[in-house]
């Protein structure tokens, strides 16, 4: 049997937060449904942040409720703090991720909190989740953003990343994820970081990675992560996304290109490529004039392409 890789679609959150225009809720639902029909089984539908901060994501609670009607779909959402986690729990999200920047300068820009304050938020969320019945607790991930470098601080110590990974697990996270927020990572660095974090917190506590293609290394970094045992790769349809609080941090890896690479190599994603293109068409129709990226959608599938 081919190895299964979970492609986690983050476009409805990370993609849409990075563009100025606001996509309508009905269009978002149609896009999410099209992704689901294509076989995508984890979608980050939004972020529980104040509407005045990211008006593009003001309908996240409604989107969580809608996405939960799609059988077998893991519905994920980003939460910046305890208040956001409370809203996510109320909405019924299956998975919540908190962005914990390894660069304190970026943390202050992104969530306006120091490391110590963020640790307190994680502890408070962990305590909240413990009050819920076991079957109703969302999976709690601490996303180690700027793990591979920061546009403001430059180098981020790998020892700091490992220390923060351990702190997040001890504070109540079920697992941690590595995030190349700024597009600084290279495959050798990705391999080294995964090995170090696995050694510190265990391989079962780091299974996913969030990568940007800012410097063209997104797919190479994804393959390096898979080679080191990770099984979940974040991507964004059309390559939408970046970080509004990290200058120059453009471009998530393109879902269409990632799925093609994985399926062509014999990995199993469970995603139908033609269905993925139909979802892309819906996205383009909803955001006319918005640049959508991806090499395979432009070139087309090769005649010898076979899914696993």
C-alpha positions as a printed NumPy array, in Angstrom:
array([[  0.   ,   0.   ,   0.   ],
       [  1.171,   3.534,  -0.75 ],
       [  1.939,   5.834,   2.16 ],
       [ -0.923,   8.194,   2.996],
       [ -0.195,  11.914,   3.291],
       [ -2.811,  14.308,   4.666],
       [ -2.932,  17.526,   2.641],
       [ -4.382,  20.133,   4.994],
       [ -5.971,  22.975,   3.033],
       [ -5.38 ,  26.364,   4.691],
       [ -6.573,  28.654,   1.909],
       [ -9.859,  29.69 ,   3.546],
       [ -7.836,  31.015,   6.478],
       [ -4.23 ,  31.769,   5.551],
       [ -5.043,  32.533,   1.934],
       [ -7.987,  34.837,   2.44 ],
       [ -6.462,  36.724,   5.383],
       [ -3.639,  37.825,   3.095],
       [ -5.726,  39.585,   0.452],
       [ -7.637,  42.833,   0.837],
       [-10.946,  41.839,  -0.684],
       [-13.528,  39.924,   1.321],
       [-14.871,  36.701,  -0.159],
       [-18.586,  36.199,   0.453],
       [-19.691,  33.569,   2.943],
       [-21.776,  31.692,   0.375],
       [-18.785,  31.596,  -1.988],
       [-16.573,  30.311,   0.84 ],
       [-19.051,  27.532,   1.586],
       [-19.17 ,  26.543,  -2.076],
       [-15.358,  26.477,  -2.193],
       [-15.091,  24.405,   0.982],
       [-17.691,  21.982,  -0.366],
       [-15.83 ,  21.673,  -3.676],
       [-12.578,  20.925,  -1.84 ],
       [-14.396,  18.304,   0.222],
       [-15.951,  16.763,  -2.9  ],
       [-12.438,  16.554,  -4.361],
       [-11.33 ,  14.472,  -1.384],
       [ -9.677,  17.056,   0.864],
       [-10.222,  15.833,   4.419],
       [ -8.802,  18.625,   6.572],
       [ -9.585,  22.296,   5.982],
       [ -8.642,  25.291,   8.114],
       [-11.791,  27.301,   7.512],
       [-10.861,  30.488,   9.362],
       [ -9.504,  32.18 ,  12.445],
       [-11.227,  33.342,  15.602],
       [ -9.796,  36.843,  15.686],
       [-11.68 ,  40.137,  16.176],
       [-13.5  ,  41.186,  13.01 ],
       [-11.849,  44.608,  13.002],
       [ -8.429,  42.944,  12.827],
       [ -9.241,  40.533,   9.983],
       [-12.659,  41.355,   8.505],
       [-11.965,  38.738,   5.83 ],
       [-12.482,  36.047,   8.492],
       [-15.427,  37.491,  10.419],
       [-17.676,  34.569,   9.39 ],
       [-15.466,  31.816,  10.814],
       [-18.047,  30.512,  13.304],
       [-20.618,  30.131,  10.528],
       [-18.073,  28.364,   8.327],
       [-17.158,  25.936,  11.118],
       [-20.846,  25.098,  11.556],
       [-21.233,  24.52 ,   7.818],
       [-18.049,  22.487,   7.412],
       [-19.098,  20.214,  10.265],
       [-22.018,  19.034,   8.128],
       [-19.557,  17.481,   5.664],
       [-19.033,  13.889,   6.854],
       [-15.468,  12.9  ,   7.609],
       [-14.045,  16.408,   7.26 ],
       [-11.674,  17.578,  10.01 ],
       [-12.603,  21.221,  10.599],
       [ -9.675,  23.316,  11.78 ],
       [ -9.372,  26.922,  12.928],
       [ -6.621,  29.207,  14.151],
       [ -6.942,  30.811,  17.585],
       [ -4.607,  33.578,  18.783],
       [ -5.543,  33.397,  22.464],
       [ -7.915,  31.985,  25.093],
       [-10.834,  34.103,  23.902],
       [-10.398,  32.747,  20.393],
       [-10.199,  29.193,  21.731],
       [-13.415,  29.675,  23.683],
       [-15.146,  30.797,  20.481],
       [-13.697,  27.836,  18.566],
       [-14.899,  25.389,  21.214],
       [-18.357,  26.966,  21.158],
       [-18.468,  26.644,  17.379],
       [-17.341,  23.012,  17.593],
       [-14.039,  23.07 ,  15.695],
       [-12.319,  19.679,  15.569],
       [ -8.813,  21.128,  15.626],
       [ -7.408,  24.423,  16.885],
       [ -3.946,  25.847,  16.289],
       [ -2.322,  28.683,  18.17 ],
       [  0.474,  30.605,  16.437],
       [  3.478,  30.729,  18.752],
       [  6.261,  32.652,  17.092],
       [  9.778,  31.521,  17.918],
       [ 10.795,  35.124,  17.204],
       [  9.544,  37.304,  20.04 ],
       [  9.686,  40.367,  17.775],
       [  7.316,  38.649,  15.349],
       [  5.131,  37.512,  18.244],
       [  4.681,  41.11 ,  19.371],
       [  3.724,  42.143,  15.838],
       [  1.499,  39.167,  15.116],
       [ -0.406,  38.59 ,  18.367],
       [  0.895,  41.486,  20.492],
       [  2.198,  39.195,  23.188],
       [  5.578,  38.229,  24.605],
       [  6.647,  34.603,  24.841],
       [  5.728,  34.519,  28.508],
       [  2.289,  35.911,  27.788],
       [  1.765,  33.381,  25.008],
       [  2.768,  30.517,  27.298],
       [  0.124,  31.717,  29.739],
       [ -2.467,  31.717,  26.92 ],
       [ -1.513,  28.15 ,  25.977],
       [ -1.785,  27.027,  29.587],
       [ -5.213,  28.66 ,  29.881],
       [ -6.416,  26.961,  26.684],
       [ -5.052,  23.638,  27.89 ],
       [ -6.957,  24.066,  31.161],
       [-10.127,  24.951,  29.243],
       [ -9.91 ,  21.843,  27.09 ],
       [ -9.423,  19.622,  30.125],
       [-12.853,  20.711,  31.375],
       [-14.497,  19.25 ,  28.274],
       [-15.573,  15.619,  27.913],
       [-12.834,  13.695,  26.146],
       [-14.878,  13.171,  22.985],
       [-15.615,  16.889,  22.676],
       [-12.079,  18.233,  22.996],
       [-10.606,  19.725,  19.838],
       [ -7.093,  18.623,  18.953],
       [ -4.761,  21.375,  20.152],
       [ -1.682,  22.23 ,  18.102],
       [  0.997,  24.763,  18.974],
       [  2.245,  26.122,  15.663],
       [  5.908,  27.126,  15.971],
       [  5.932,  29.997,  13.5  ],
       [  9.127,  31.664,  12.228],
       [ 10.825,  28.385,  13.186],
       [ 13.274,  28.646,  10.293],
       [ 14.059,  32.346,  10.471],
       [ 12.448,  35.75 ,  10.903],
       [ 12.264,  38.747,   8.581],
       [ 12.779,  40.992,  11.603],
       [ 15.218,  39.1  ,  13.836],
       [ 16.976,  37.077,  11.15 ],
       [ 18.334,  33.81 ,  12.52 ],
       [ 16.21 ,  31.883,  14.998],
       [ 18.138,  29.5  ,  17.228],
       [ 17.271,  25.842,  16.683],
       [ 17.783,  25.296,  20.4  ],
       [ 15.097,  27.911,  21.049],
       [ 12.71 ,  26.082,  18.717],
       [ 13.293,  22.808,  20.565],
       [ 12.862,  24.478,  23.956],
       [  9.615,  26.119,  22.867],
       [  8.328,  22.827,  21.454],
       [  8.832,  21.186,  24.833],
       [  7.27 ,  24.139,  26.66 ],
       [  4.16 ,  24.006,  24.461],
       [  3.665,  20.293,  25.05 ],
       [  4.099,  20.751,  28.796],
       [  1.676,  23.709,  28.708],
       [ -1.125,  21.605,  27.238],
       [ -0.715,  21.244,  23.474],
       [ -1.4  ,  17.808,  22.016],
       [  1.314,  18.371,  19.434],
       [  3.44 ,  21.043,  17.824],
       [  3.792,  21.974,  14.178],
       [  6.698,  23.628,  12.408],
       [  5.926,  26.704,  10.337],
       [  8.171,  28.375,   7.776],
       [  6.312,  31.663,   8.11 ],
       [  8.899,  33.656,   6.191],
       [  9.891,  31.21 ,   3.461],
       [ 13.453,  30.959,   4.781],
       [ 13.685,  27.174,   5.114],
       [ 15.755,  24.827,   2.97 ],
       [ 15.51 ,  21.005,   2.838],
       [ 18.625,  20.359,   4.927],
       [ 17.336,  22.703,   7.626],
       [ 13.896,  21.091,   7.539],
       [ 15.389,  17.623,   8.006],
       [ 17.63 ,  18.764,  10.842],
       [ 14.865,  20.625,  12.669],
       [ 12.408,  17.734,  12.475],
       [ 14.987,  15.299,  13.835],
       [ 15.796,  17.623,  16.729],
       [ 12.168,  18.287,  17.663],
       [ 11.333,  14.582,  17.384],
       [ 14.218,  13.818,  19.699],
       [ 12.968,  16.386,  22.208],
       [  9.203,  15.758,  22.293],
       [  8.674,  12.496,  20.383],
       [  7.743,  11.73 ,  16.78 ],
       [  4.051,  11.495,  17.67 ],
       [  4.118,  15.113,  18.88 ],
       [  5.272,  16.553,  15.558],
       [  3.486,  15.224,  12.487],
       [  2.804,  18.314,  10.372],
       [  4.498,  21.295,   8.756],
       [  3.381,  24.599,   7.233],
       [  5.57 ,  25.824,   4.382],
       [  5.814,  28.862,   2.147],
       [  7.209,  28.94 ,  -1.356],
       [  8.639,  32.442,  -1.101],
       [ 12.018,  31.39 ,  -2.517],
       [ 10.883,  28.429,  -4.58 ],
       [ 11.759,  25.674,  -2.095],
       [  8.278,  24.822,  -0.836],
       [  7.866,  21.428,  -2.519],
       [ 11.484,  20.446,  -1.844],
       [ 10.934,  21.246,   1.817],
       [  7.677,  19.266,   1.839],
       [  9.431,  16.212,   0.451],
       [ 12.221,  16.559,   3.013],
       [  9.6  ,  16.675,   5.773],
       [  7.906,  13.532,   4.449],
       [ 11.24 ,  11.752,   4.268],
       [ 11.666,  12.53 ,   7.983],
       [  8.307,  10.96 ,   8.819],
       [  5.835,  13.853,   8.787],
       [  2.414,  12.926,   7.436],
       [  0.532,  16.239,   7.269],
       [  1.478,  19.046,   4.877],
       [ -0.355,  22.383,   4.851],
       [ -1.006,  24.016,   1.496],
       [ -3.234,  26.656,  -0.034],
       [ -5.194,  26.399,  -3.245],
       [ -3.791,  28.744,  -5.848],
       [ -0.876,  29.522,  -3.543],
       [ -2.867,  32.232,  -1.784],
       [ -1.427,  33.382,   1.489],
       [  1.481,  34.623,   3.516],
       [  1.714,  36.482,   6.79 ],
       [  0.505,  40.101,   6.997],
       [  2.852,  40.684,   9.935],
       [  6.014,  39.294,   8.337],
       [  7.182,  41.582,   5.524],
       [  8.034,  39.679,   2.35 ],
       [  6.478,  36.412,   3.546],
       [  4.484,  35.555,   0.454],
       [  3.078,  32.39 ,  -0.973],
       [  1.956,  29.17 ,   0.653],
       [  2.797,  26.065,  -1.32 ],
       [  0.179,  25.438,  -4.001],
       [ -2.243,  22.627,  -3.169],
       [ -2.568,  21.636,  -6.829],
       [  1.2  ,  21.293,  -7.282],
       [  1.65 ,  19.474,  -3.958],
       [ -1.066,  16.923,  -4.716],
       [  0.371,  16.307,  -8.185],
       [  3.864,  15.731,  -6.818],
       [  2.685,  13.366,  -4.1  ],
       [  0.382,  11.321,  -6.333],
       [  2.981,  11.156,  -9.11 ],
       [  5.48 ,   9.761,  -6.59 ],
       [  3.064,   7.078,  -5.417],
       [  1.858,   8.659,  -2.183],
       [ -1.855,   8.532,  -1.444],
       [ -3.67 ,  11.819,  -0.763],
       [ -7.209,  10.645,  -1.48 ],
       [ -7.689,  13.77 ,  -3.592],
       [ -9.155,  13.729,  -7.098],
       [ -7.176,  16.124,  -9.264],
       [-10.024,  17.06 , -11.597],
       [-12.143,  17.846,  -8.551],
       [ -9.345,  20.032,  -7.247],
       [ -9.373,  21.986, -10.515],
       [-13.129,  22.481, -10.192],
       [-12.566,  23.941,  -6.726],
       [ -9.883,  26.211,  -8.174],
       [-12.352,  27.443, -10.777],
       [-14.847,  28.336,  -8.043],
       [-12.111,  30.207,  -6.178],
       [-11.125,  32.155,  -9.279],
       [-14.737,  33.036, -10.049],
       [-15.25 ,  34.311,  -6.497],
       [-12.082,  36.419,  -6.604],
       [-11.879,  37.747, -10.174],
       [ -8.516,  39.288, -10.934],
       [ -6.821,  37.807,  -7.866],
       [ -3.599,  36.065,  -8.922],
       [ -3.706,  32.292,  -8.537],
       [ -0.449,  30.393,  -8.749],
       [  0.57 ,  26.865,  -9.631],
       [  2.652,  25.219, -12.336],
       [  0.52 ,  22.127, -12.947],
       [ -2.757,  24.018, -13.508],
       [ -0.969,  26.039, -16.177],
       [  0.833,  23.138, -17.869],
       [ -1.846,  20.482, -17.419],
       [ -1.428,  16.908, -16.244],
       [  1.012,  14.736, -18.197],
       [ -0.564,  11.942, -20.229],
       [  1.175,   9.29 , -18.138],
       [ -0.116,  10.643, -14.827],
       [ -1.691,   8.022, -12.604],
       [ -3.007,   8.407,  -9.087],
       [ -1.902,   5.99 ,  -6.393]])
